[in-house]
């Protein structure tokens, strides 16, 4: 076997030595390659069979060894999110291969560990030496990263028609592969650990800001650019994007923005779906309700947002003293706004009636008014005085808050308008 650090020079490819793969050397143990996914699949079998003891008895000795090594390194699939993630990943790849995502899609390289050696040779070219590896015809390996992506390809290959593809589109798709060899099992496990545990998971705001292919996010960004508000000083107007923070997950007391991107997106989602949108605010939106198109959503939600944010700008500017910019409140405002959308069921509410409905609300962050609705009355540890915690999220408080804003039958309807005092606070202060 040729020493990979001193490969021999050859003039032609010898197909009897194995399947040829062109390489780019990164280090003594790491190479980069491009190959059809089908070729990778011949090296890395379906990882699900490694978790089925009954299946392993039908595998070859090399395949059983691969399965055992795989189970030493990788996470299990059954009973974890990995299985569901693979299905979502399969749909994503299919959309990319069909062209429906345009240029807005990509998949990371596979990280392949080959326990055995590679037969590497060198070619002279006008641009320098090229490396070529002969993959043994029975070579097997383990993915130390991107196994979920591999499983997604397998799902596509099992039923390509369900995803609008052919088997050829899946198996012939070119993928990039990092190849690790001449490293121990311990080294392979360390790479798996480092790849999966040392990376920084982006916060919700960063993730939303990066995902322009999501319908709700696309509509949200369009509104940020197109909705204009009166400036706090002077006669000029300002863009809504200047008062929505796209990066931090939470605003500091000293920040000048009114809300985070995720909070404004929640407003958009509930304006689209109404109260059923509370459960959709944190996930991707791939379909809109009947009668709603992206263009209509941008037009009508944009007009409503401009009206609401302009009418109550002074309360948003004082967000640390009011409840109007709380995430649950913004989602509730969106749900109330839904009644003014042309795709919402009758009876609908006019924009003027919407503003009149909200104008009676006491927006000050008063625990006597908002306890049990958008927040919870607590006692300030330093002063001993009642205060309001807005810790509850959209799913916890959104529905109660929406009912308080628009449903006269709700006991909270009068409470947030100062008609009725919160019984919890009243008892606590007597």
Short mmCIF file of C-alpha atoms in Angstrom, two decimals:
data_model
loop_
_atom_site.label_atom_id
_atom_site.label_comp_id
_atom_site.label_asym_id
_atom_site.label_seq_id
_atom_site.Cartn_x
_atom_site.Cartn_y
_atom_site.Cartn_z
CA UNK A 1 0.00 0.00 0.00
CA UNK A 2 1.32 3.40 -0.96
CA UNK A 3 2.23 5.79 1.83
CA UNK A 4 -0.32 8.65 1.45
CA UNK A 5 2.36 11.16 2.46
CA UNK A 6 4.58 10.08 -0.43
CA UNK A 7 2.21 9.01 -3.23
CA UNK A 8 3.65 7.52 -6.38
CA UNK A 9 3.43 9.34 -9.71
CA UNK A 10 1.28 7.70 -12.40
CA UNK A 11 0.38 8.56 -15.99
CA UNK A 12 -3.03 6.92 -16.23
CA UNK A 13 -5.88 5.75 -14.05
CA UNK A 14 -5.94 2.05 -13.19
CA UNK A 15 -9.58 1.16 -12.60
CA UNK A 16 -8.64 -2.27 -11.26
CA UNK A 17 -7.21 -0.70 -8.10
CA UNK A 18 -10.53 0.76 -6.93
CA UNK A 19 -13.00 3.57 -7.56
CA UNK A 20 -10.99 6.72 -8.36
CA UNK A 21 -11.69 9.88 -6.36
CA UNK A 22 -9.86 13.16 -6.92
CA UNK A 23 -8.55 14.69 -3.70
CA UNK A 24 -7.34 17.97 -2.28
CA UNK A 25 -5.02 17.42 0.68
CA UNK A 26 -5.59 19.51 3.80
CA UNK A 27 -3.38 17.57 6.21
CA UNK A 28 -1.82 14.12 6.51
CA UNK A 29 -5.13 12.71 7.70
CA UNK A 30 -7.66 15.01 6.04
CA UNK A 31 -8.65 15.35 2.38
CA UNK A 32 -11.43 17.07 0.46
CA UNK A 33 -13.29 15.33 -2.35
CA UNK A 34 -16.33 15.73 -4.58
CA UNK A 35 -18.31 12.66 -5.55
CA UNK A 36 -21.85 11.64 -6.50
CA UNK A 37 -23.94 11.00 -3.41
CA UNK A 38 -24.60 7.48 -4.68
CA UNK A 39 -20.89 6.72 -4.39
CA UNK A 40 -20.87 7.99 -0.82
CA UNK A 41 -23.88 5.80 -0.11
CA UNK A 42 -21.97 2.75 -1.30
CA UNK A 43 -19.36 3.53 1.36
CA UNK A 44 -21.78 4.57 4.13
CA UNK A 45 -24.88 2.33 4.27
CA UNK A 46 -28.22 3.26 5.77
CA UNK A 47 -27.46 4.16 9.42
CA UNK A 48 -30.87 2.87 10.51
CA UNK A 49 -29.80 -0.72 9.91
CA UNK A 50 -26.96 -0.26 12.40
CA UNK A 51 -29.61 0.23 15.10
CA UNK A 52 -31.53 -2.94 14.20
CA UNK A 53 -29.92 -6.03 15.77
CA UNK A 54 -32.07 -8.36 13.67
CA UNK A 55 -30.88 -6.71 10.48
CA UNK A 56 -27.22 -7.05 11.35
CA UNK A 57 -27.27 -10.83 11.02
CA UNK A 58 -27.88 -10.40 7.29
CA UNK A 59 -24.96 -8.03 6.80
CA UNK A 60 -21.52 -8.93 5.55
CA UNK A 61 -18.62 -8.97 7.99
CA UNK A 62 -17.44 -5.58 6.69
CA UNK A 63 -20.94 -4.13 7.02
CA UNK A 64 -21.31 -5.46 10.57
CA UNK A 65 -17.99 -3.90 11.50
CA UNK A 66 -19.14 -0.61 9.97
CA UNK A 67 -22.39 -0.77 11.95
CA UNK A 68 -20.55 -1.38 15.21
CA UNK A 69 -18.16 1.51 14.58
CA UNK A 70 -21.04 3.75 13.61
CA UNK A 71 -22.85 3.00 16.87
CA UNK A 72 -19.65 3.79 18.78
CA UNK A 73 -19.58 7.29 17.29
CA UNK A 74 -23.00 8.54 16.23
CA UNK A 75 -26.18 9.44 18.04
CA UNK A 76 -29.18 7.14 17.74
CA UNK A 77 -31.95 7.87 15.26
CA UNK A 78 -34.91 6.04 16.75
CA UNK A 79 -36.74 7.97 19.44
CA UNK A 80 -34.89 11.24 18.78
CA UNK A 81 -35.46 14.41 16.77
CA UNK A 82 -32.90 13.18 14.26
CA UNK A 83 -35.53 11.11 12.45
CA UNK A 84 -37.95 14.04 12.10
CA UNK A 85 -35.11 16.38 11.16
CA UNK A 86 -34.11 14.02 8.35
CA UNK A 87 -37.60 14.27 6.84
CA UNK A 88 -37.47 18.07 6.94
CA UNK A 89 -33.96 17.95 5.48
CA UNK A 90 -35.18 15.69 2.66
CA UNK A 91 -37.88 18.19 1.71
CA UNK A 92 -35.31 20.99 1.80
CA UNK A 93 -32.88 19.14 -0.49
CA UNK A 94 -35.71 18.19 -2.84
CA UNK A 95 -36.79 21.82 -3.13
CA UNK A 96 -33.21 22.75 -3.94
CA UNK A 97 -32.82 20.03 -6.58
CA UNK A 98 -36.14 20.99 -8.18
CA UNK A 99 -35.00 24.60 -8.38
CA UNK A 100 -37.82 26.03 -6.26
CA UNK A 101 -35.32 27.61 -3.84
CA UNK A 102 -33.26 29.24 -6.57
CA UNK A 103 -29.80 30.06 -5.27
CA UNK A 104 -30.94 30.19 -1.65
CA UNK A 105 -29.95 26.74 -0.49
CA UNK A 106 -26.85 24.81 0.41
CA UNK A 107 -25.75 21.70 2.29
CA UNK A 108 -22.51 21.35 4.27
CA UNK A 109 -19.81 18.79 3.44
CA UNK A 110 -20.06 15.25 4.72
CA UNK A 111 -17.32 14.27 7.16
CA UNK A 112 -16.32 10.69 6.37
CA UNK A 113 -14.03 8.57 8.51
CA UNK A 114 -12.36 5.68 6.68
CA UNK A 115 -10.87 3.25 9.21
CA UNK A 116 -8.77 1.62 6.47
CA UNK A 117 -6.04 3.07 4.29
CA UNK A 118 -6.49 4.82 0.96
CA UNK A 119 -4.38 3.98 -2.08
CA UNK A 120 -3.29 7.47 -3.17
CA UNK A 121 -1.37 8.35 -6.33
CA UNK A 122 -0.14 11.60 -7.84
CA UNK A 123 -0.64 13.09 -11.33
CA UNK A 124 1.43 15.84 -12.90
CA UNK A 125 -0.65 18.58 -14.51
CA UNK A 126 0.13 22.03 -16.00
CA UNK A 127 -1.26 23.50 -12.77
CA UNK A 128 0.71 21.32 -10.37
CA UNK A 129 0.27 17.87 -8.94
CA UNK A 130 -3.17 16.32 -8.50
CA UNK A 131 -3.96 13.60 -5.99
CA UNK A 132 -6.17 10.62 -6.77
CA UNK A 133 -7.38 7.98 -4.32
CA UNK A 134 -8.45 4.49 -5.29
CA UNK A 135 -11.34 3.67 -3.00
CA UNK A 136 -11.48 -0.10 -2.40
CA UNK A 137 -14.60 -1.55 -3.98
CA UNK A 138 -15.69 -2.88 -0.58
CA UNK A 139 -14.67 0.20 1.41
CA UNK A 140 -16.94 1.20 4.28
CA UNK A 141 -16.80 4.25 6.49
CA UNK A 142 -18.63 6.19 9.17
CA UNK A 143 -19.91 9.75 8.98
CA UNK A 144 -18.64 11.78 11.92
CA UNK A 145 -20.75 14.72 10.75
CA UNK A 146 -23.75 15.22 8.41
CA UNK A 147 -25.36 11.82 9.06
CA UNK A 148 -28.78 13.48 9.18
CA UNK A 149 -28.15 14.87 5.71
CA UNK A 150 -27.12 11.38 4.56
CA UNK A 151 -30.34 9.90 5.96
CA UNK A 152 -32.29 12.65 4.18
CA UNK A 153 -30.77 11.56 0.86
CA UNK A 154 -31.68 7.96 1.64
CA UNK A 155 -35.31 9.01 2.25
CA UNK A 156 -35.28 10.79 -1.11
CA UNK A 157 -33.89 7.72 -2.84
CA UNK A 158 -36.48 5.43 -1.25
CA UNK A 159 -39.40 7.41 -2.67
CA UNK A 160 -38.12 10.08 -5.08
CA UNK A 161 -41.51 10.55 -6.76
CA UNK A 162 -43.03 11.72 -3.48
CA UNK A 163 -40.57 14.60 -3.54
CA UNK A 164 -40.88 15.36 -7.24
CA UNK A 165 -37.50 13.82 -8.09
CA UNK A 166 -36.00 10.83 -9.85
CA UNK A 167 -33.54 8.34 -8.38
CA UNK A 168 -30.92 9.64 -10.76
CA UNK A 169 -31.27 13.18 -9.44
CA UNK A 170 -30.58 11.90 -5.94
CA UNK A 171 -27.80 9.40 -6.60
CA UNK A 172 -25.98 11.60 -9.13
CA UNK A 173 -26.08 14.75 -7.03
CA UNK A 174 -22.52 15.92 -6.47
CA UNK A 175 -21.63 16.40 -2.81
CA UNK A 176 -18.50 17.58 -1.05
CA UNK A 177 -16.86 15.17 1.38
CA UNK A 178 -14.15 15.62 3.98
CA UNK A 179 -12.28 12.33 4.22
CA UNK A 180 -10.45 11.43 7.43
CA UNK A 181 -8.20 8.38 7.46
CA UNK A 182 -5.30 7.02 9.46
CA UNK A 183 -6.95 8.24 12.65
CA UNK A 184 -8.15 6.10 15.55
CA UNK A 185 -11.69 5.45 16.72
CA UNK A 186 -10.96 7.79 19.62
CA UNK A 187 -9.96 10.51 17.16
CA UNK A 188 -13.11 9.97 15.11
CA UNK A 189 -15.26 10.24 18.22
CA UNK A 190 -13.50 13.45 19.20
CA UNK A 191 -14.22 14.96 15.78
CA UNK A 192 -17.89 14.00 16.16
CA UNK A 193 -17.95 15.62 19.61
CA UNK A 194 -16.27 18.82 18.43
CA UNK A 195 -18.47 19.18 15.36
CA UNK A 196 -21.71 18.67 17.24
CA UNK A 197 -21.09 20.25 20.64
CA UNK A 198 -18.63 23.10 20.19
CA UNK A 199 -20.56 25.06 17.57
CA UNK A 200 -22.60 28.06 18.73
CA UNK A 201 -26.32 27.66 18.05
CA UNK A 202 -27.71 30.97 16.74
CA UNK A 203 -30.36 32.62 18.85
CA UNK A 204 -33.91 32.86 17.57
CA UNK A 205 -33.50 36.39 16.25
CA UNK A 206 -30.36 35.53 14.27
CA UNK A 207 -31.97 32.37 12.89
CA UNK A 208 -35.04 34.30 11.74
CA UNK A 209 -32.94 37.07 10.24
CA UNK A 210 -31.02 34.50 8.20
CA UNK A 211 -34.04 32.61 6.83
CA UNK A 212 -35.37 34.70 3.95
CA UNK A 213 -36.99 31.65 2.29
CA UNK A 214 -39.63 31.35 5.04
CA UNK A 215 -42.94 32.93 3.96
CA UNK A 216 -43.58 34.69 7.27
CA UNK A 217 -40.00 35.94 7.46
CA UNK A 218 -40.11 37.16 3.86
CA UNK A 219 -43.30 39.12 4.58
CA UNK A 220 -41.80 40.46 7.80
CA UNK A 221 -38.70 41.80 6.05
CA UNK A 222 -40.82 43.41 3.33
CA UNK A 223 -42.84 45.22 5.99
CA UNK A 224 -39.70 46.40 7.76
CA UNK A 225 -38.61 48.17 4.61
CA UNK A 226 -41.99 49.47 3.43
CA UNK A 227 -43.84 50.52 6.60
CA UNK A 228 -43.10 54.12 7.53
CA UNK A 229 -43.71 55.84 10.85
CA UNK A 230 -43.74 59.46 11.96
CA UNK A 231 -40.40 60.47 13.42
CA UNK A 232 -40.34 61.15 17.14
CA UNK A 233 -38.99 64.62 16.40
CA UNK A 234 -39.33 66.76 13.31
CA UNK A 235 -41.54 66.27 10.26
CA UNK A 236 -39.65 63.44 8.54
CA UNK A 237 -40.90 59.86 8.46
CA UNK A 238 -38.81 56.88 9.52
CA UNK A 239 -38.68 53.25 8.44
CA UNK A 240 -40.10 50.58 10.73
CA UNK A 241 -36.78 48.76 10.35
CA UNK A 242 -35.13 51.41 12.52
CA UNK A 243 -37.24 50.49 15.55
CA UNK A 244 -37.01 46.69 15.15
CA UNK A 245 -33.82 45.05 16.39
CA UNK A 246 -32.72 42.22 14.10
CA UNK A 247 -29.96 40.70 16.24
CA UNK A 248 -30.33 40.63 20.05
CA UNK A 249 -32.85 38.14 21.41
CA UNK A 250 -33.90 40.60 24.10
CA UNK A 251 -33.71 44.36 24.25
CA UNK A 252 -31.89 46.13 27.04
CA UNK A 253 -33.54 48.94 28.93
CA UNK A 254 -31.22 51.42 27.22
CA UNK A 255 -31.92 50.21 23.67
CA UNK A 256 -33.85 52.65 21.49
CA UNK A 257 -35.63 50.02 19.39
CA UNK A 258 -39.22 49.16 20.19
CA UNK A 259 -39.17 45.38 19.66
CA UNK A 260 -37.09 42.45 18.44
CA UNK A 261 -37.43 40.87 15.02
CA UNK A 262 -38.96 37.70 16.48
CA UNK A 263 -41.61 39.74 18.33
CA UNK A 264 -42.57 41.65 15.20
CA UNK A 265 -42.64 38.42 13.21
CA UNK A 266 -45.06 37.01 15.81
CA UNK A 267 -47.30 40.03 15.12
CA UNK A 268 -47.16 39.21 11.40
CA UNK A 269 -47.90 35.51 11.90
CA UNK A 270 -50.94 36.10 14.11
CA UNK A 271 -52.18 38.85 11.78
CA UNK A 272 -52.11 36.22 9.04
CA UNK A 273 -53.66 33.32 10.98
CA UNK A 274 -55.52 34.93 13.87
CA UNK A 275 -55.43 33.21 17.26
CA UNK A 276 -54.46 29.89 15.66
CA UNK A 277 -51.18 31.61 14.83
CA UNK A 278 -50.02 31.61 18.46
CA UNK A 279 -48.74 28.06 18.00
CA UNK A 280 -47.04 28.99 14.72
CA UNK A 281 -44.98 31.97 15.84
CA UNK A 282 -41.75 30.10 16.52
CA UNK A 283 -41.71 27.77 13.52
CA UNK A 284 -41.39 28.02 9.74
CA UNK A 285 -44.46 29.00 7.71
CA UNK A 286 -44.72 27.22 4.37
CA UNK A 287 -48.41 27.81 3.57
CA UNK A 288 -50.80 30.74 3.96
CA UNK A 289 -54.53 30.48 4.74
CA UNK A 290 -57.06 30.43 1.94
CA UNK A 291 -57.53 33.84 0.37
CA UNK A 292 -54.19 35.15 1.64
CA UNK A 293 -51.22 35.64 -0.66
CA UNK A 294 -47.82 37.15 0.16
CA UNK A 295 -48.78 40.26 -1.78
CA UNK A 296 -52.08 40.71 0.09
CA UNK A 297 -50.37 40.08 3.42
CA UNK A 298 -47.73 42.71 2.73
CA UNK A 299 -50.37 45.21 1.63
CA UNK A 300 -52.97 44.82 4.37
CA UNK A 301 -50.76 43.90 7.32
CA UNK A 302 -48.43 46.71 6.30
CA UNK A 303 -51.29 49.22 6.36
CA UNK A 304 -52.52 47.94 9.74
CA UNK A 305 -49.02 47.94 11.24
CA UNK A 306 -48.44 51.49 10.07
CA UNK A 307 -51.74 52.56 11.62
CA UNK A 308 -51.14 50.80 14.96
CA UNK A 309 -47.50 51.80 15.40
CA UNK A 310 -48.20 55.39 14.40
CA UNK A 311 -51.27 55.69 16.65
CA UNK A 312 -49.50 54.26 19.70
CA UNK A 313 -45.94 55.37 18.99
CA UNK A 314 -45.61 57.19 22.31
CA UNK A 315 -46.38 53.96 24.18
CA UNK A 316 -43.86 51.97 22.12
CA UNK A 317 -41.22 54.62 22.76
CA UNK A 318 -41.80 54.12 26.49
CA UNK A 319 -41.73 50.32 26.22
CA UNK A 320 -39.99 49.89 29.59
CA UNK A 321 -42.94 51.63 31.25
CA UNK A 322 -45.71 50.03 29.19
CA UNK A 323 -46.81 46.55 28.12
CA UNK A 324 -47.48 47.33 24.47
CA UNK A 325 -44.14 45.98 23.22
CA UNK A 326 -44.17 42.74 25.23
CA UNK A 327 -43.84 39.70 22.91
CA UNK A 328 -47.18 38.25 24.02
CA UNK A 329 -48.85 41.64 23.52
CA UNK A 330 -47.47 42.05 20.00
CA UNK A 331 -48.71 38.58 19.10
CA UNK A 332 -52.11 39.42 20.61
CA UNK A 333 -52.23 42.70 18.67
CA UNK A 334 -51.59 40.69 15.52
CA UNK A 335 -54.44 38.31 16.35
CA UNK A 336 -56.78 41.26 16.91
CA UNK A 337 -55.57 42.84 13.66
CA UNK A 338 -56.47 39.60 11.84
CA UNK A 339 -60.15 40.57 12.11
CA UNK A 340 -59.38 43.52 9.80
CA UNK A 341 -57.77 41.37 7.09
CA UNK A 342 -59.76 40.61 3.90
CA UNK A 343 -59.08 36.85 4.21
CA UNK A 344 -60.45 36.64 7.78
CA UNK A 345 -64.01 35.32 8.30
CA UNK A 346 -66.93 37.68 8.74
CA UNK A 347 -67.73 39.79 10.66
CA UNK A 348 -64.66 41.88 10.01
CA UNK A 349 -63.48 44.98 11.81
CA UNK A 350 -62.57 48.19 10.01
CA UNK A 351 -59.12 49.73 10.62
CA UNK A 352 -60.81 52.70 12.29
CA UNK A 353 -62.75 50.41 14.63
CA UNK A 354 -59.51 48.58 15.43
CA UNK A 355 -57.80 51.76 16.59
CA UNK A 356 -60.89 52.82 18.55
CA UNK A 357 -60.94 49.42 20.27
CA UNK A 358 -57.29 49.73 21.30
CA UNK A 359 -57.47 53.40 22.28
CA UNK A 360 -59.34 52.60 25.50
CA UNK A 361 -56.60 50.27 26.75
CA UNK A 362 -54.47 51.37 29.71
CA UNK A 363 -50.98 50.56 28.36
CA UNK A 364 -49.02 51.52 31.49
CA UNK A 365 -47.18 48.59 33.08
CA UNK A 366 -49.53 48.52 36.07
CA UNK A 367 -49.84 45.18 37.92
CA UNK A 368 -53.33 46.15 39.10
CA UNK A 369 -54.44 46.24 35.47
CA UNK A 370 -52.36 43.61 33.70
CA UNK A 371 -51.96 40.90 36.32
CA UNK A 372 -53.09 37.56 34.90
CA UNK A 373 -53.25 38.85 31.34
CA UNK A 374 -49.95 39.71 29.68
CA UNK A 375 -47.96 39.40 32.90
CA UNK A 376 -47.95 38.39 36.53
CA UNK A 377 -48.01 40.62 39.59
CA UNK A 378 -44.93 40.20 41.76
CA UNK A 379 -43.20 42.13 44.51
CA UNK A 380 -40.04 44.08 43.78
CA UNK A 381 -37.31 42.58 45.97
CA UNK A 382 -35.62 45.95 46.46
CA UNK A 383 -38.59 48.24 47.09
CA UNK A 384 -41.21 45.80 48.33
CA UNK A 385 -43.73 47.38 45.94
CA UNK A 386 -46.00 45.50 43.50
CA UNK A 387 -44.52 45.16 40.01
CA UNK A 388 -45.39 43.30 36.81
CA UNK A 389 -43.36 40.46 35.34
CA UNK A 390 -43.68 39.99 31.57
CA UNK A 391 -41.88 36.65 31.61
CA UNK A 392 -44.76 34.72 30.02
CA UNK A 393 -44.32 33.88 26.35
CA UNK A 394 -46.63 34.08 23.36
CA UNK A 395 -48.10 30.62 23.83
CA UNK A 396 -48.61 31.19 27.57
CA UNK A 397 -50.24 34.62 27.48
CA UNK A 398 -51.16 35.38 23.87
CA UNK A 399 -54.68 33.99 23.85
CA UNK A 400 -55.65 35.59 27.19
CA UNK A 401 -54.27 38.91 26.06
CA UNK A 402 -56.10 38.80 22.72
CA UNK A 403 -59.37 38.04 24.50
CA UNK A 404 -58.79 40.96 26.86
CA UNK A 405 -58.14 43.29 23.93
CA UNK A 406 -61.19 42.46 21.81
CA UNK A 407 -63.75 40.29 23.63
CA UNK A 408 -66.22 42.28 25.79
CA UNK A 409 -67.37 39.00 27.37
CA UNK A 410 -63.91 38.45 28.83
CA UNK A 411 -63.56 39.64 32.45
CA UNK A 412 -60.13 40.94 31.48
CA UNK A 413 -61.67 43.23 28.85
CA UNK A 414 -62.74 45.68 31.54
CA UNK A 415 -59.69 45.03 33.70
CA UNK A 416 -57.20 46.32 31.10
CA UNK A 417 -59.36 49.35 30.45
CA UNK A 418 -59.46 50.28 34.13
CA UNK A 419 -63.10 49.26 34.66
CA UNK A 420 -62.33 46.33 36.97
CA UNK A 421 -59.40 45.88 39.36
CA UNK A 422 -57.48 42.61 39.29
CA UNK A 423 -58.82 40.50 42.17
CA UNK A 424 -55.37 38.99 42.73
CA UNK A 425 -53.74 42.36 43.29
CA UNK A 426 -56.73 43.69 45.21
CA UNK A 427 -56.46 40.80 47.67
CA UNK A 428 -52.69 41.19 47.90
CA UNK A 429 -52.92 44.87 48.79
CA UNK A 430 -55.69 44.60 51.41
#
